[in-house]
Tab-separated table of C-alpha atoms in Angstrom:
chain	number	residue	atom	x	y	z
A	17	UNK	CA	-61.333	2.511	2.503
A	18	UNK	CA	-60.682	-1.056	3.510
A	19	UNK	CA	-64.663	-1.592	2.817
A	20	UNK	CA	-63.813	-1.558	-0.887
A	21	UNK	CA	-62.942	-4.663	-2.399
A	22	UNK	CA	-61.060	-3.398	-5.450
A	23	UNK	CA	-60.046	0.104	-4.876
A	24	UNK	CA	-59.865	2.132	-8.370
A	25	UNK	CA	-58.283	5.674	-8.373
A	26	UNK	CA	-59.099	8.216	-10.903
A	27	UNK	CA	-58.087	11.870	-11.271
A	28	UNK	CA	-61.013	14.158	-11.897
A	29	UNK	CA	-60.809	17.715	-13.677
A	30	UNK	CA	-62.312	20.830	-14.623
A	31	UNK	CA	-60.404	23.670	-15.620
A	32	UNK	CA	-61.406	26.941	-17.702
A	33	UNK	CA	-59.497	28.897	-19.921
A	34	UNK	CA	-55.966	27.814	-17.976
A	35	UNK	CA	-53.607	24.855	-18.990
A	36	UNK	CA	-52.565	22.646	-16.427
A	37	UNK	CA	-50.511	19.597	-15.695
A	38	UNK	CA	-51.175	16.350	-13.288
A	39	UNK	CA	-48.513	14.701	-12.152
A	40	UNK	CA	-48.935	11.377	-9.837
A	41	UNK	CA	-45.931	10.162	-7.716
A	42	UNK	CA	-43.820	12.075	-10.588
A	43	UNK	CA	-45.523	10.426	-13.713
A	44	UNK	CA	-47.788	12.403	-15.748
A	45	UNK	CA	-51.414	11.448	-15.355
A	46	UNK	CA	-53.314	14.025	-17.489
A	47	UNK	CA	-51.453	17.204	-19.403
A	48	UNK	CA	-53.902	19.976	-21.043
A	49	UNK	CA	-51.927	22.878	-23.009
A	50	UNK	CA	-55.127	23.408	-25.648
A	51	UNK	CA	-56.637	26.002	-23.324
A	52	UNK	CA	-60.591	26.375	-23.715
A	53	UNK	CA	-62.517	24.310	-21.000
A	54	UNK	CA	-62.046	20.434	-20.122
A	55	UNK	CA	-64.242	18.035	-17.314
A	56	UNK	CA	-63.293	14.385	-17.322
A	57	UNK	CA	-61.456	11.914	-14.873
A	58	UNK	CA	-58.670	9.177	-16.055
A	59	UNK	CA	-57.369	6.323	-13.747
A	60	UNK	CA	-54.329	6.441	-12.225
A	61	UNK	CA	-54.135	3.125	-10.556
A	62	UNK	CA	-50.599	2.478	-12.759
A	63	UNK	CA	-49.634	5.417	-10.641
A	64	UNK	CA	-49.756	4.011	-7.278
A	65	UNK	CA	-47.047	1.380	-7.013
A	66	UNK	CA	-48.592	0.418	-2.530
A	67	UNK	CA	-50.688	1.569	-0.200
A	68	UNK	CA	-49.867	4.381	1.563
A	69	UNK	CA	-48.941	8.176	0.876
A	70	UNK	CA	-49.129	9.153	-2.223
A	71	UNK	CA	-47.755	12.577	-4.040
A	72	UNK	CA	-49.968	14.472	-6.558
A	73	UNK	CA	-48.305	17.756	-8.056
A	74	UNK	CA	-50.012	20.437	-10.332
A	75	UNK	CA	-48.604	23.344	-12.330
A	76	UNK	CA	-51.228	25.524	-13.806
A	77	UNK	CA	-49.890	27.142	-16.377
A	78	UNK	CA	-51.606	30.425	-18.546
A	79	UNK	CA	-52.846	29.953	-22.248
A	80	UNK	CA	-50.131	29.778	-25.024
A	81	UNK	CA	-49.106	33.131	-25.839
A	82	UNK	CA	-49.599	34.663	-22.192
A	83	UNK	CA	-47.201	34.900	-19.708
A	84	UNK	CA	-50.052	35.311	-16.996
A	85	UNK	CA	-53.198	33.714	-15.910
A	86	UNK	CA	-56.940	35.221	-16.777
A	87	UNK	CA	-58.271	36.499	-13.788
A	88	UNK	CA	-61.567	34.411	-14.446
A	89	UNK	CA	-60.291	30.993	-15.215
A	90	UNK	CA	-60.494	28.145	-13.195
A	91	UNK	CA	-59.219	24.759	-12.394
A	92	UNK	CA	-60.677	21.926	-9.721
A	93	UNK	CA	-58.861	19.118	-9.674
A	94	UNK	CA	-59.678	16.057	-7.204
A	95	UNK	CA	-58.451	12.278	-6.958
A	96	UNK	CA	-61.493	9.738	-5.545
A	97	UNK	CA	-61.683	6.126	-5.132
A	98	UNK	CA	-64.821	3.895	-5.762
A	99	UNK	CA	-64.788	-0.087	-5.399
A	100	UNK	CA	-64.144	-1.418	-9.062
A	101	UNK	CA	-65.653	-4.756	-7.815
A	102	UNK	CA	-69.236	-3.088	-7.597
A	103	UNK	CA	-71.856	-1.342	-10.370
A	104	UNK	CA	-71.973	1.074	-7.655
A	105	UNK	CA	-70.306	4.272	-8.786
A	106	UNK	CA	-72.226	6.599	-6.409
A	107	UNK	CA	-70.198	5.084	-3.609
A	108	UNK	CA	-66.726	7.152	-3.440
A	109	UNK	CA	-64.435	8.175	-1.386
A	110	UNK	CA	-62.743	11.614	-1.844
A	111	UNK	CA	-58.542	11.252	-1.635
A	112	UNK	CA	-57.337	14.935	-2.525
A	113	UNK	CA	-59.340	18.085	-3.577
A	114	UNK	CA	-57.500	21.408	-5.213
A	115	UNK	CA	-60.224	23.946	-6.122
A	116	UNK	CA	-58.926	27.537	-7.730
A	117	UNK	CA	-61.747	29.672	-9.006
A	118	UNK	CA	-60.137	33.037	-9.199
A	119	UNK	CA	-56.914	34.138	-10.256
A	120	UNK	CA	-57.596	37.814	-10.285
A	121	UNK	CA	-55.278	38.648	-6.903
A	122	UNK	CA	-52.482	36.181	-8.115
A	123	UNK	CA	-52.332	35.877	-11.749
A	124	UNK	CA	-48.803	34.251	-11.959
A	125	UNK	CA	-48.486	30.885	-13.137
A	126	UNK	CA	-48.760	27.766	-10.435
A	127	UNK	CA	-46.190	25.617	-10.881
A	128	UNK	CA	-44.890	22.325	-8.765
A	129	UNK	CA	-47.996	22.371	-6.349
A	130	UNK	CA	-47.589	19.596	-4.693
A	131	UNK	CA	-49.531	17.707	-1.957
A	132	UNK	CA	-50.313	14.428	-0.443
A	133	UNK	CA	-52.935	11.960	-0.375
A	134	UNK	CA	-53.676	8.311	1.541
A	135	UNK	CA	-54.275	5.168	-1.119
A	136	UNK	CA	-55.404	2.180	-0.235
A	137	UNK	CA	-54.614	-0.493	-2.600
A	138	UNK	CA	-54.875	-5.071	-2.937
A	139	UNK	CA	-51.650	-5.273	-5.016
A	140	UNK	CA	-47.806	-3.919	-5.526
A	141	UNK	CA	-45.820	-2.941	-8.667
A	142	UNK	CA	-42.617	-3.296	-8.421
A	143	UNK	CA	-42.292	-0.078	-11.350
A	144	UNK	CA	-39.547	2.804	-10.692
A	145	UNK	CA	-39.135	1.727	-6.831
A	146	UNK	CA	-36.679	-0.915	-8.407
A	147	UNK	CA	-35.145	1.765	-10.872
A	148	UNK	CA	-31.363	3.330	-11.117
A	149	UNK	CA	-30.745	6.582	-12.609
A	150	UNK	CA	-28.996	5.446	-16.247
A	151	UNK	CA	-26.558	8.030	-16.002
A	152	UNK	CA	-24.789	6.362	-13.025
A	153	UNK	CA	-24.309	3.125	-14.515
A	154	UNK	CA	-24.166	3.884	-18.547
A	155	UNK	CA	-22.024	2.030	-20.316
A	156	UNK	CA	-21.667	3.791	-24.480
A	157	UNK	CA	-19.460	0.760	-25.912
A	158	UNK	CA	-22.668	-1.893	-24.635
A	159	UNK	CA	-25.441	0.138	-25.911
A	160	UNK	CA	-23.947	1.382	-28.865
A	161	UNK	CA	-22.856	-2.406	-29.449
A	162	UNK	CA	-26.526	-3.210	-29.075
A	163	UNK	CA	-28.142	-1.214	-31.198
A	164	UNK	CA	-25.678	-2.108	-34.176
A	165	UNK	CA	-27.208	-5.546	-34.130
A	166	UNK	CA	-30.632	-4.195	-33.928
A	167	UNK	CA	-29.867	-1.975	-36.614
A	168	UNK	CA	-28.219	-5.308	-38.968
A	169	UNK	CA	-31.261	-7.196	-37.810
A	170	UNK	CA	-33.560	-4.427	-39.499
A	171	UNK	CA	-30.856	-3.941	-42.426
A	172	UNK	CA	-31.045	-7.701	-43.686
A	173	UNK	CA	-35.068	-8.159	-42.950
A	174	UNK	CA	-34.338	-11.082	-39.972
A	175	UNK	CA	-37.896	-10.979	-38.916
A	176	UNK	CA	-36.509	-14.266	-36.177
A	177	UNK	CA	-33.975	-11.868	-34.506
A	178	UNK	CA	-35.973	-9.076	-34.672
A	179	UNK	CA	-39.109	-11.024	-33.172
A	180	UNK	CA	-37.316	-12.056	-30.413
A	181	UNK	CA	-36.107	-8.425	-29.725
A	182	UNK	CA	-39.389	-7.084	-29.116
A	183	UNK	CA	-40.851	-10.343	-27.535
A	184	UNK	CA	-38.238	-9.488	-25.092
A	185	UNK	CA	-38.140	-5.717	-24.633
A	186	UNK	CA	-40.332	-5.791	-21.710
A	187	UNK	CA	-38.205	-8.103	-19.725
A	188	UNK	CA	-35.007	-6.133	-20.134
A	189	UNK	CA	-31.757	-6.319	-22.194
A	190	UNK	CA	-29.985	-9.795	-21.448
A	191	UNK	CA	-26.784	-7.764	-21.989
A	192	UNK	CA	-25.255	-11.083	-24.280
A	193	UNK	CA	-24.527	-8.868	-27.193
């Protein structure tokens, strides 16, 4: 893959009559719970923080109101790469295939599938790799502290404290309340 200049991921599907859910290194990349048939991709560069091995987990799941899956639906699901840097969208390179076009011996839902695929990528988000589980350092008194100003900000309509709120949200809560 290192011939491709900017590597760009993208999560292809095409199910039938089944619902299924994508998952990329835990994060949802596609969900489908309307049933009937689907075929599209979406990217899922925001997915894949470095290089390197990368998780991809699928539940298929029946149509609302079963409790099993129709023997003739089907779901193929497959993650490719093509270089982003190019017009050249013939030119890709197949990360992860899951093909299921019969569910007539095993008609129980699929859930947590999960597998492994190789990326290749010219950058690294920092994301959830930097991330703490909020229930192990939670503090009630601080937030509920913090949202009392936020709600006083709304209350009496200061549009200067409230504009810096959200020009900040992004870069996390200075704690100074």
């Amino acid at each position: 893959m290192t011939q491709f200049k900017e590597p760009y991921y993208l999560v292809e599907f095409d199910s039938s009559i089944v619902n299924f859910e994508i998952f990329i290194n835990d994060m949802p990349a596609f969900i489908h719970h309307s049933g009937g048939a689907i075929f599209s991709h979406v990217p899922i560069n925001h997915f894949i923080l470095e290089s390197g091995r990368q998780n991809v987990k699928i539940n298929i799941l029946p149509l609302k109101g079963n409790t099993n899956l129709k023997e003739d639906g089907s779901v193929k699901i497959k993650v490719f790469c093509y270089d982003s840097s190019t017009t050249n969208y013939e030119n890709t390179i197949e990360a992860f295939r899951f093909e299921k076009i019969d569910f007539s011996e095993n008609n129980l839902p699929i859930k947590n599938f999960t597998k492994e695929f190789n990326a290749e990528v010219n950058y690294e988000i920092k994301g959830w790799k930097n991330s703490y589980l909020l229930k192990d350092n939670l503090n009630k008194e601080e937030i509920i502290k913090y949202f009392k100003v936020l709600y006083t900000a709304f209350k009496e309509k200061n549009i200067e404290s409230i504009f810096h709120e959200m020009k900040n949200k992004f870069d996390g809560w200075s704690g100074k309340y």
